[in-house]
Amino acid sequence: MSKDTTSEHLRAELKSLADTLEEVLSASTDKSKSELEKLRGKAEKALKESRVRLGDTGDIIAKQTREAASKADDYVRENPWTGVGIGAAIGVVLGVLMTRR
């Protein structure tokens, strides 16, 4: 799953949960007790499903982050002077940006 796909999945999941909760809140004012219990059950189910899916998404993001860090570490180990040069360049750019403030 790509980073963009993961982000889109996360947005869709949160929107679905928000829509379900909005339905429960807006409908709760003029419903009977049994209807409220049905809506509450629906909201609880949506929340549980979202937690599972969001947990899976978090695991995917953590895995992608570990892979990226590992690749960066491998690159720096194979090309130490390039890594030093990149670090120095970033330091210079940050120094210039900070002195302008």
N, CA, C and O atoms as a printed pandas DataFrame, in Angstrom:
     atom_number atom_name residue_name chain_id  residue_number  x_coord  y_coord  z_coord
0              1         N          MET        A               1    0.847   -1.167    0.000
1              2        CA          MET        A               1    0.000    0.000    0.000
2              3         C          MET        A               1    0.897    1.237    0.000
3              4         O          MET        A               1    1.787    1.357    0.843
4              5         N          SER        A               2    0.672    2.143   -0.927
5              6        CA          SER        A               2    1.508    3.337   -1.019
6              7         C          SER        A               2    1.094    4.353    0.035
7              8         O          SER        A               2    0.034    4.235    0.651
8              9         N          LYS        A               3    1.940    5.345    0.230
9             10        CA          LYS        A               3    1.688    6.383    1.230
10            11         C          LYS        A               3    0.417    7.150    0.893
11            12         O          LYS        A               3   -0.378    7.453    1.782
12            13         N          ASP        A               4    0.215    7.471   -0.402
13            14        CA          ASP        A               4   -0.990    8.197   -0.817
14            15         C          ASP        A               4   -2.240    7.363   -0.577
15            16         O          ASP        A               4   -3.263    7.877   -0.123
16            17         N          THR        A               5   -2.152    6.065   -0.885
17            18        CA          THR        A               5   -3.287    5.172   -0.671
18            19         C          THR        A               5   -3.602    5.069    0.807
19            20         O          THR        A               5   -4.770    5.058    1.195
20            21         N          THR        A               6   -2.573    4.993    1.635
21            22        CA          THR        A               6   -2.762    4.922    3.082
22            23         C          THR        A               6   -3.431    6.190    3.591
23            24         O          THR        A               6   -4.346    6.115    4.411
24            25         N          SER        A               7   -2.996    7.346    3.123
25            26        CA          SER        A               7   -3.584    8.616    3.541
26            27         C          SER        A               7   -5.045    8.710    3.115
27            28         O          SER        A               7   -5.895    9.147    3.891
28            29         N          GLU        A               8   -5.332    8.302    1.893
29            30        CA          GLU        A               8   -6.708    8.333    1.399
30            31         C          GLU        A               8   -7.589    7.376    2.203
31            32         O          GLU        A               8   -8.730    7.700    2.532
32            33         N          HIS        A               9   -7.054    6.201    2.514
33            34        CA          HIS        A               9   -7.792    5.221    3.307
34            35         C          HIS        A               9   -8.100    5.795    4.683
35            36         O          HIS        A               9   -9.210    5.641    5.193
36            37         N          LEU        A              10   -7.127    6.450    5.273
37            38        CA          LEU        A              10   -7.301    7.053    6.594
38            39         C          LEU        A              10   -8.368    8.144    6.541
39            40         O          LEU        A              10   -9.239    8.199    7.409
40            41         N          ARG        A              11   -8.309    9.002    5.541
41            42        CA          ARG        A              11   -9.321   10.065    5.396
42            43         C          ARG        A              11  -10.721    9.475    5.222
43            44         O          ARG        A              11  -11.675    9.941    5.844
44            45         N          ALA        A              12  -10.843    8.449    4.375
45            46        CA          ALA        A              12  -12.141    7.831    4.125
46            47         C          ALA        A              12  -12.688    7.193    5.401
47            48         O          ALA        A              12  -13.880    7.297    5.690
48            49         N          GLU        A              13  -11.829    6.546    6.147
49            50        CA          GLU        A              13  -12.255    5.897    7.384
50            51         C          GLU        A              13  -12.743    6.923    8.402
51            52         O          GLU        A              13  -13.777    6.722    9.039
52            53         N          LEU        A              14  -12.007    8.016    8.556
53            54        CA          LEU        A              14  -12.410    9.058    9.496
54            55         C          LEU        A              14  -13.703    9.741    9.048
55            56         O          LEU        A              14  -14.543   10.080    9.882
56            57         N          LYS        A              15  -13.868    9.944    7.749
57            58        CA          LYS        A              15  -15.097   10.553    7.246
58            59         C          LYS        A              15  -16.292    9.638    7.511
59            60         O          LYS        A              15  -17.355   10.104    7.921
60            61         N          SER        A              16  -16.118    8.351    7.280
61            62        CA          SER        A              16  -17.190    7.397    7.535
62            63         C          SER        A              16  -17.590    7.399    9.005
63            64         O          SER        A              16  -18.776    7.396    9.335
64            65         N          LEU        A              17  -16.603    7.403    9.874
65            66        CA          LEU        A              17  -16.891    7.433   11.310
66            67         C          LEU        A              17  -17.603    8.734   11.681
67            68         O          LEU        A              17  -18.577    8.713   12.433
68            69         N          ALA        A              18  -17.129    9.851   11.164
69            70        CA          ALA        A              18  -17.750   11.145   11.460
70            71         C          ALA        A              18  -19.192   11.191   10.957
71            72         O          ALA        A              18  -20.073   11.715   11.638
72            73         N          ASP        A              19  -19.433   10.643    9.767
73            74        CA          ASP        A              19  -20.794   10.619    9.219
74            75         C          ASP        A              19  -21.730    9.794   10.100
75            76         O          ASP        A              19  -22.870   10.187   10.351
76            77         N          THR        A              20  -21.237    8.646   10.567
77            78        CA          THR        A              20  -22.053    7.793   11.428
78            79         C          THR        A              20  -22.364    8.488   12.739
79            80         O          THR        A              20  -23.505    8.464   13.201
80            81         N          LEU        A              21  -21.359    9.106   13.343
81            82        CA          LEU        A              21  -21.586    9.800   14.608
82            83         C          LEU        A              21  -22.504   11.011   14.426
83            84         O          LEU        A              21  -23.327   11.304   15.293
84            85         N          GLU        A              22  -22.362   11.706   13.310
85            86        CA          GLU        A              22  -23.247   12.842   13.030
86            87         C          GLU        A              22  -24.689   12.376   12.896
87            88         O          GLU        A              22  -25.610   13.034   13.379
88            89         N          GLU        A              23  -24.879   11.234   12.235
89            90        CA          GLU        A              23  -26.228   10.678   12.087
90            91         C          GLU        A              23  -26.818   10.354   13.457
91            92         O          GLU        A              23  -27.985   10.642   13.722
92            93         N          VAL        A              24  -26.017    9.762   14.313
93            94        CA          VAL        A              24  -26.493    9.416   15.649
94            95         C          VAL        A              24  -26.865   10.667   16.433
95            96         O          VAL        A              24  -27.917   10.715   17.070
96            97         N          LEU        A              25  -26.006   11.676   16.386
97            98        CA          LEU        A              25  -26.275   12.898   17.145
98            99         C          LEU        A              25  -27.483   13.661   16.614
99           100         O          LEU        A              25  -28.285   14.167   17.399
100          101         N          SER        A              26  -27.622   13.750   15.308
101          102        CA          SER        A              26  -28.731   14.517   14.744
102          103         C          SER        A              26  -30.060   13.795   14.906
103          104         O          SER        A              26  -31.104   14.436   15.022
104          105         N          ALA        A              27  -30.032   12.481   14.916
105          106        CA          ALA        A              27  -31.267   11.713   15.012
106          107         C          ALA        A              27  -31.678   11.442   16.458
107          108         O          ALA        A              27  -32.792   10.980   16.707
108          109         N          SER        A              28  -30.808   11.719   17.393
109          110        CA          SER        A              28  -31.087   11.340   18.777
110          111         C          SER        A              28  -32.141   12.215   19.455
111          112         O          SER        A              28  -32.683   11.824   20.488
112          113         N          THR        A              29  -32.435   13.363   18.909
113          114        CA          THR        A              29  -33.356   14.274   19.585
114          115         C          THR        A              29  -34.812   13.843   19.495
115          116         O          THR        A              29  -35.593   14.114   20.407
116          117         N          ASP        A              30  -35.185   13.182   18.417
117          118        CA          ASP        A              30  -36.603   12.857   18.238
118          119         C          ASP        A              30  -36.846   11.361   18.027
119          120         O          ASP        A              30  -37.746   10.980   17.278
120          121         N          LYS        A              31  -36.057   10.522   18.673
121          122        CA          LYS        A              31  -36.191    9.076   18.503
122          123         C          LYS        A              31  -36.620    8.425   19.803
123          124         O          LYS        A              31  -36.387    8.945   20.894
124          125         N          SER        A              32  -37.258    7.262   19.654
125          126        CA          SER        A              32  -37.639    6.489   20.832
126          127         C          SER        A              32  -36.416    5.799   21.421
127          128         O          SER        A              32  -35.336    5.800   20.830
128          129         N          LYS        A              33  -36.606    5.218   22.584
129          130        CA          LYS        A              33  -35.493    4.563   23.274
130          131         C          LYS        A              33  -34.939    3.405   22.451
131          132         O          LYS        A              33  -33.723    3.230   22.385
132          133         N          SER        A              34  -35.799    2.615   21.826
133          134        CA          SER        A              34  -35.324    1.474   21.027
134          135         C          SER        A              34  -34.562    1.951   19.788
135          136         O          SER        A              34  -33.560    1.351   19.402
136          137         N          GLU        A              35  -35.037    3.021   19.176
137          138        CA          GLU        A              35  -34.330    3.568   18.013
138          139         C          GLU        A              35  -32.972    4.133   18.419
139          140         O          GLU        A              35  -31.991    3.988   17.690
140          141         N          LEU        A              36  -32.918    4.782   19.593
141          142        CA          LEU        A              36  -31.656    5.306   20.099
142          143         C          LEU        A              36  -30.668    4.172   20.378
143          144         O          LEU        A              36  -29.473    4.303   20.111
144          145         N          GLU        A              37  -31.171    3.066   20.913
145          146        CA          GLU        A              37  -30.293    1.923   21.179
146          147         C          GLU        A              37  -29.739    1.349   19.877
147          148         O          GLU        A              37  -28.577    0.948   19.821
148          149         N          LYS        A              38  -30.562    1.308   18.831
149          150        CA          LYS        A              38  -30.090    0.834   17.522
150          151         C          LYS        A              38  -29.005    1.763   16.981
151          152         O          LYS        A              38  -27.970    1.307   16.494
152          153         N          LEU        A              39  -29.253    3.076   17.074
153          154        CA          LEU        A              39  -28.262    4.047   16.599
154          155         C          LEU        A              39  -26.976    3.964   17.409
155          156         O          LEU        A              39  -25.878    4.067   16.862
156          157         N          ARG        A              40  -27.120    3.777   18.714
157          158        CA          ARG        A              40  -25.939    3.653   19.573
158          159         C          ARG        A              40  -25.138    2.409   19.189
159          160         O          ARG        A              40  -23.909    2.448   19.129
160          161         N          GLY        A              41  -25.841    1.309   18.930
161          162        CA          GLY        A              41  -25.170    0.086   18.499
162          163         C          GLY        A              41  -24.441    0.281   17.176
163          164         O          GLY        A              41  -23.326   -0.206   16.986
164          165         N          LYS        A              42  -25.085    1.000   16.271
165          166        CA          LYS        A              42  -24.458    1.283   14.974
166          167         C          LYS        A              42  -23.201    2.122   15.158
167          168         O          LYS        A              42  -22.181    1.869   14.517
168          169         N          ALA        A              43  -23.274    3.118   16.033
169          170        CA          ALA        A              43  -22.119    3.977   16.278
170          171         C          ALA        A              43  -20.988    3.189   16.939
171          172         O          ALA        A              43  -19.822    3.364   16.582
172          173         N          GLU        A              44  -21.324    2.322   17.900
173          174        CA          GLU        A              44  -20.302    1.516   18.565
174          175         C          GLU        A              44  -19.627    0.569   17.577
175          176         O          GLU        A              44  -18.410    0.389   17.614
176          177         N          LYS        A              45  -20.419   -0.031   16.697
177          178        CA          LYS        A              45  -19.860   -0.934   15.687
178          179         C          LYS        A              45  -18.921   -0.168   14.753
179          180         O          LYS        A              45  -17.825   -0.638   14.447
180          181         N          ALA        A              46  -19.351    1.008   14.302
181          182        CA          ALA        A              46  -18.513    1.818   13.416
182          183         C          ALA        A              46  -17.223    2.215   14.111
183          184         O          ALA        A              46  -16.159    2.215   13.493
184          185         N          LEU        A              47  -17.309    2.555   15.395
185          186        CA          LEU        A              47  -16.122    2.946   16.155
186          187         C          LEU        A              47  -15.150    1.777   16.296
187          188         O          LEU        A              47  -13.944    1.948   16.120
188          189         N          LYS        A              48  -15.667    0.599   16.611
189          190        CA          LYS        A              48  -14.801   -0.581   16.745
190          191         C          LYS        A              48  -14.126   -0.921   15.419
191          192         O          LYS        A              48  -12.928   -1.200   15.380
192          193         N          GLU        A              49  -14.900   -0.897   14.335
193          194        CA          GLU        A              49  -14.340   -1.195   13.021
194          195         C          GLU        A              49  -13.278   -0.165   12.640
195          196         O          GLU        A              49  -12.238   -0.514   12.082
196          197         N          SER        A              50  -13.543    1.090   12.940
197          198        CA          SER        A              50  -12.579    2.152   12.625
198          199         C          SER        A              50  -11.297    1.976   13.421
199          200         O          SER        A              50  -10.204    2.169   12.890
200          201         N          ARG        A              51  -11.423    1.613   14.692
201          202        CA          ARG        A              51  -10.232    1.391   15.507
202          203         C          ARG        A              51   -9.362    0.288   14.918
203          204         O          ARG        A              51   -8.139    0.416   14.861
204          205         N          VAL        A              52   -9.999   -0.797   14.479
205          206        CA          VAL        A              52   -9.236   -1.908   13.888
206          207         C          VAL        A              52   -8.556   -1.445   12.604
207          208         O          VAL        A              52   -7.363   -1.677   12.410
208          209         N          ARG        A              53   -9.312   -0.793   11.733
209          210        CA          ARG        A              53   -8.745   -0.344   10.462
210          211         C          ARG        A              53   -7.659    0.702   10.655
211          212         O          ARG        A              53   -6.630    0.667    9.981
212          213         N          LEU        A              54   -7.886    1.638   11.579
213          214        CA          LEU        A              54   -6.889    2.667   11.833
214          215         C          LEU        A              54   -5.641    2.074   12.483
215          216         O          LEU        A              54   -4.528    2.542   12.244
216          217         N          GLY        A              55   -5.831    1.050   13.298
217          218        CA          GLY        A              55   -4.682    0.349   13.867
218          219         C          GLY        A              55   -3.852   -0.305   12.782
219          220         O          GLY        A              55   -2.622   -0.261   12.813
220          221         N          ASP        A              56   -4.543   -0.921   11.809
221          222        CA          ASP        A              56   -3.840   -1.528   10.671
222          223         C          ASP        A              56   -3.105   -0.466    9.868
223          224         O          ASP        A              56   -1.970   -0.681    9.443
224          225         N          THR        A              57   -3.744    0.675    9.659
225          226        CA          THR        A              57   -3.119    1.764    8.915
226          227         C          THR        A              57   -1.887    2.274    9.656
227          228         O          THR        A              57   -0.859    2.549    9.038
228          229         N          GLY        A              58   -1.988    2.400   10.967
229          230        CA          GLY        A              58   -0.846    2.831   11.768
230          231         C          GLY        A              58    0.312    1.858   11.656
231          232         O          GLY        A              58    1.472    2.265   11.596
232          233         N          ASP        A              59   -0.006    0.560   11.628
233          234        CA          ASP        A              59    1.041   -0.456   11.469
234          235         C          ASP        A              59    1.729   -0.320   10.113
235          236         O          ASP        A              59    2.949   -0.449   10.011
236          237         N          ILE        A              60    0.939   -0.060    9.079
237          238        CA          ILE        A              60    1.497    0.105    7.730
238          239         C          ILE        A              60    2.411    1.331    7.685
239          240         O          ILE        A              60    3.501    1.277    7.115
240          241         N          ILE        A              61    1.963    2.436    8.289
241          242        CA          ILE        A              61    2.779    3.658    8.302
242          243         C          ILE        A              61    4.071    3.427    9.069
243          244         O          ILE        A              61    5.137    3.874    8.643
244          245         N          ALA        A              62    3.982    2.729   10.203
245          246        CA          ALA        A              62    5.187    2.441   10.993
246          247         C          ALA        A              62    6.157    1.571   10.192
247          248         O          ALA        A              62    7.367    1.793   10.228
248          249         N          LYS        A              63    5.631    0.592    9.478
249          250        CA          LYS        A              63    6.480   -0.287    8.660
250          251         C          LYS        A              63    7.164    0.516    7.552
251          252         O          LYS        A              63    8.359    0.348    7.310
252          253         N          GLN        A              64    6.406    1.389    6.880
253          254        CA          GLN        A              64    6.983    2.208    5.814
254          255         C          GLN        A              64    8.064    3.138    6.358
255          256         O          GLN        A              64    9.081    3.361    5.702
256          257         N          THR        A              65    7.847    3.676    7.545
257          258        CA          THR        A              65    8.839    4.559    8.165
258          259         C          THR        A              65   10.109    3.795    8.505
259          260         O          THR        A              65   11.213    4.287    8.274
260          261         N          ARG        A              66    9.956    2.591    9.054
261          262        CA          ARG        A              66   11.130    1.766    9.368
262          263         C          ARG        A              66   11.907    1.417    8.109
263          264         O          ARG        A              66   13.137    1.445    8.109
264          265         N          GLU        A              67   11.190    1.086    7.028
265          266        CA          GLU        A              67   11.852    0.749    5.767
266          267         C          GLU        A              67   12.615    1.950    5.213
267          268         O          GLU        A              67   13.744    1.810    4.742
268          269         N          ALA        A              68   11.999    3.127    5.271
269          270        CA          ALA        A              68   12.671    4.335    4.769
270          271         C          ALA        A              68   13.909    4.648    5.598
271          272         O          ALA        A              68   14.951    5.010    5.050
272          273         N          ALA        A              69   13.801    4.512    6.917
273          274        CA          ALA        A              69   14.958    4.767    7.782
274          275         C          ALA        A              69   16.071    3.763    7.509
275          276         O          ALA        A              69   17.249    4.121    7.513
276          277         N          SER        A              70   15.705    2.528    7.277
277          278        CA          SER        A              70   16.694    1.492    6.985
278          279         C          SER        A              70   17.409    1.775    5.667
279          280         O          SER        A              70   18.626    1.614    5.570
280          281         N          LYS        A              71   16.657    2.196    4.656
281          282        CA          LYS        A              71   17.261    2.527    3.362
282          283         C          LYS        A              71   18.192    3.724    3.489
283          284         O          LYS        A              71   19.274    3.739    2.902
284          285         N          ALA        A              72   17.772    4.732    4.260
285          286        CA          ALA        A              72   18.628    5.900    4.460
286          287         C          ALA        A              72   19.903    5.499    5.199
287          288         O          ALA        A              72   20.992    5.965    4.863
288          289         N          ASP        A              73   19.768    4.640    6.200
289          290        CA          ASP        A              73   20.928    4.165    6.953
290          291         C          ASP        A              73   21.878    3.391    6.048
291          292         O          ASP        A              73   23.093    3.587    6.103
292          293         N          ASP        A              74   21.326    2.511    5.217
293          294        CA          ASP        A              74   22.166    1.740    4.278
294          295         C          ASP        A              74   22.897    2.668    3.316
295          296         O          ASP        A              74   24.080    2.476    3.037
296          297         N          TYR        A              75   22.186    3.675    2.810
297          298        CA          TYR        A              75   22.795    4.601    1.859
298          299         C          TYR        A              75   23.962    5.354    2.501
299          300         O          TYR        A              75   25.032    5.485    1.907
300          301         N          VAL        A              76   23.740    5.844    3.718
301          302        CA          VAL        A              76   24.798    6.602    4.400
302          303         C          VAL        A              76   25.993    5.697    4.707
303          304         O          VAL        A              76   27.138    6.141    4.630
304          305         N          ARG        A              77   25.737    4.447    5.050
305          306        CA          ARG        A              77   26.843    3.519    5.319
306          307         C          ARG        A              77   27.641    3.226    4.049
307          308         O          ARG        A              77   28.863    3.086    4.094
308          309         N          GLU        A              78   26.937    3.134    2.915
309          310        CA          GLU        A              78   27.619    2.846    1.644
310          311         C          GLU        A              78   28.300    4.090    1.075
311          312         O          GLU        A              78   29.303    3.975    0.370
312          313         N          ASN        A              79   27.777    5.257    1.369
313          314        CA          ASN        A              79   28.290    6.527    0.830
314          315         C          ASN        A              79   28.473    7.528    1.966
315          316         O          ASN        A              79   27.744    8.518    2.033
316          317         N          PRO        A              80   29.429    7.290    2.856
317          318        CA          PRO        A              80   29.536    8.164    4.043
318          319         C          PRO        A              80   29.842    9.614    3.696
319          320         O          PRO        A              80   29.292   10.515    4.328
320          321         N          TRP        A              81   30.697    9.867    2.718
321          322        CA          TRP        A              81   31.034   11.255    2.396
322          323         C          TRP        A              81   29.873   11.988    1.738
323          324         O          TRP        A              81   29.715   13.196    1.916
324          325         N          THR        A              82   29.077   11.270    0.992
325          326        CA          THR        A              82   27.878   11.892    0.421
326          327         C          THR        A              82   26.930   12.281    1.548
327          328         O          THR        A              82   26.336   13.359    1.529
328          329         N          GLY        A              83   26.794   11.383    2.539
329          330        CA          GLY        A              83   25.947   11.679    3.695
330          331         C          GLY        A              83   26.439   12.881    4.464
331          332         O          GLY        A              83   25.644   13.716    4.896
332          333         N          VAL        A              84   27.757   12.976    4.640
333          334        CA          VAL        A              84   28.338   14.134    5.331
334          335         C          VAL        A              84   28.059   15.406    4.529
335          336         O          VAL        A              84   27.704   16.439    5.098
336          337         N          GLY        A              85   28.220   15.328    3.218
337          338        CA          GLY        A              85   27.960   16.489    2.356
338          339         C          GLY        A              85   26.512   16.931    2.425
339          340         O          GLY        A              85   26.224   18.125    2.508
340          341         N          ILE        A              86   25.607   15.977    2.392
341          342        CA          ILE        A              86   24.181   16.313    2.472
342          343         C          ILE        A              86   23.873   16.942    3.826
343          344         O          ILE        A              86   23.152   17.936    3.908
344          345         N          GLY        A              87   24.427   16.353    4.890
345          346        CA          GLY        A              87   24.200   16.911    6.228
346          347         C          GLY        A              87   24.743   18.327    6.341
347          348         O          GLY        A              87   24.104   19.199    6.930
348          349         N          ALA        A              88   25.935   18.555    5.769
349          350        CA          ALA        A              88   26.536   19.898    5.812
350          351         C          ALA        A              88   25.680   20.889    5.020
351          352         O          ALA        A              88   25.476   22.023    5.455
352          353         N          ALA        A              89   25.181   20.459    3.858
353          354        CA          ALA        A              89   24.350   21.341    3.040
354          355         C          ALA        A              89   23.062   21.712    3.775
355          356         O          ALA        A              89   22.629   22.864    3.747
356          357         N          ILE        A              90   22.464   20.733    4.423
357          358        CA          ILE        A              90   21.239   21.003    5.179
358          359         C          ILE        A              90   21.545   21.966    6.322
359          360         O          ILE        A              90   20.762   22.874    6.600
360          361         N          GLY        A              91   22.687   21.766    6.985
361          362        CA          GLY        A              91   23.086   22.656    8.073
362          363         C          GLY        A              91   23.276   24.085    7.598
363          364         O          GLY        A              91   22.862   25.025    8.276
364          365         N          VAL        A              92   23.899   24.256    6.439
365          366        CA          VAL        A              92   24.113   25.600    5.887
366          367         C          VAL        A              92   22.777   26.257    5.562
367          368         O          VAL        A              92   22.557   27.422    5.891
368          369         N          VAL        A              93   21.888   25.510    4.917
369          370        CA          VAL        A              93   20.582   26.067    4.552
370          371         C          VAL        A              93   19.815   26.466    5.808
371          372         O          VAL        A              93   19.246   27.556    5.865
372          373         N          LEU        A              94   19.796   25.588    6.822
373          374        CA          LEU        A              94   19.096   25.928    8.059
374          375         C          LEU        A              94   19.737   27.135    8.746
375          376         O          LEU        A              94   19.034   27.990    9.284
376          377         N          GLY        A              95   21.046   27.201    8.727
377          378        CA          GLY        A              95   21.740   28.355    9.321
378          379         C          GLY        A              95   21.362   29.653    8.640
379          380         O          GLY        A              95   21.109   30.658    9.304
380          381         N          VAL        A              96   21.321   29.636    7.308
381          382        CA          VAL        A              96   20.942   30.845    6.558
382          383         C          VAL        A              96   19.498   31.234    6.871
383          384         O          VAL        A              96   19.194   32.409    7.077
384          385         N          LEU        A              97   18.608   30.232    6.904
385          386        CA          LEU        A              97   17.201   30.532    7.191
386          387         C          LEU        A              97   17.027   31.077    8.597
387          388         O          LEU        A              97   16.212   31.976    8.807
388          389         N          MET        A              98   17.765   30.562    9.556
389          390        CA          MET        A              98   17.627   31.028   10.929
390          391         C          MET        A              98   18.213   32.419   11.144
391          392         O          MET        A              98   17.702   33.178   11.968
392          393         N          THR        A              99   19.258   32.762   10.433
393          394        CA          THR        A              99   19.849   34.081   10.596
394          395         C          THR        A              99   19.004   35.167    9.950
395          396         O          THR        A              99   19.139   36.335   10.312
396          397         N          ARG        A             100   18.142   34.822    9.013
397          398        CA          ARG        A             100   17.285   35.818    8.352
398          399         C          ARG        A             100   16.156   36.259    9.259
399          400         O          ARG        A             100   15.553   37.303    9.011
400          401         N          ARG        A             101   15.853   35.523   10.276
401          402        CA          ARG        A             101   14.737   35.882   11.166
402          403         C          ARG        A             101   15.180   36.834   12.139
403          404         O          ARG        A             101   14.395   37.266   12.982
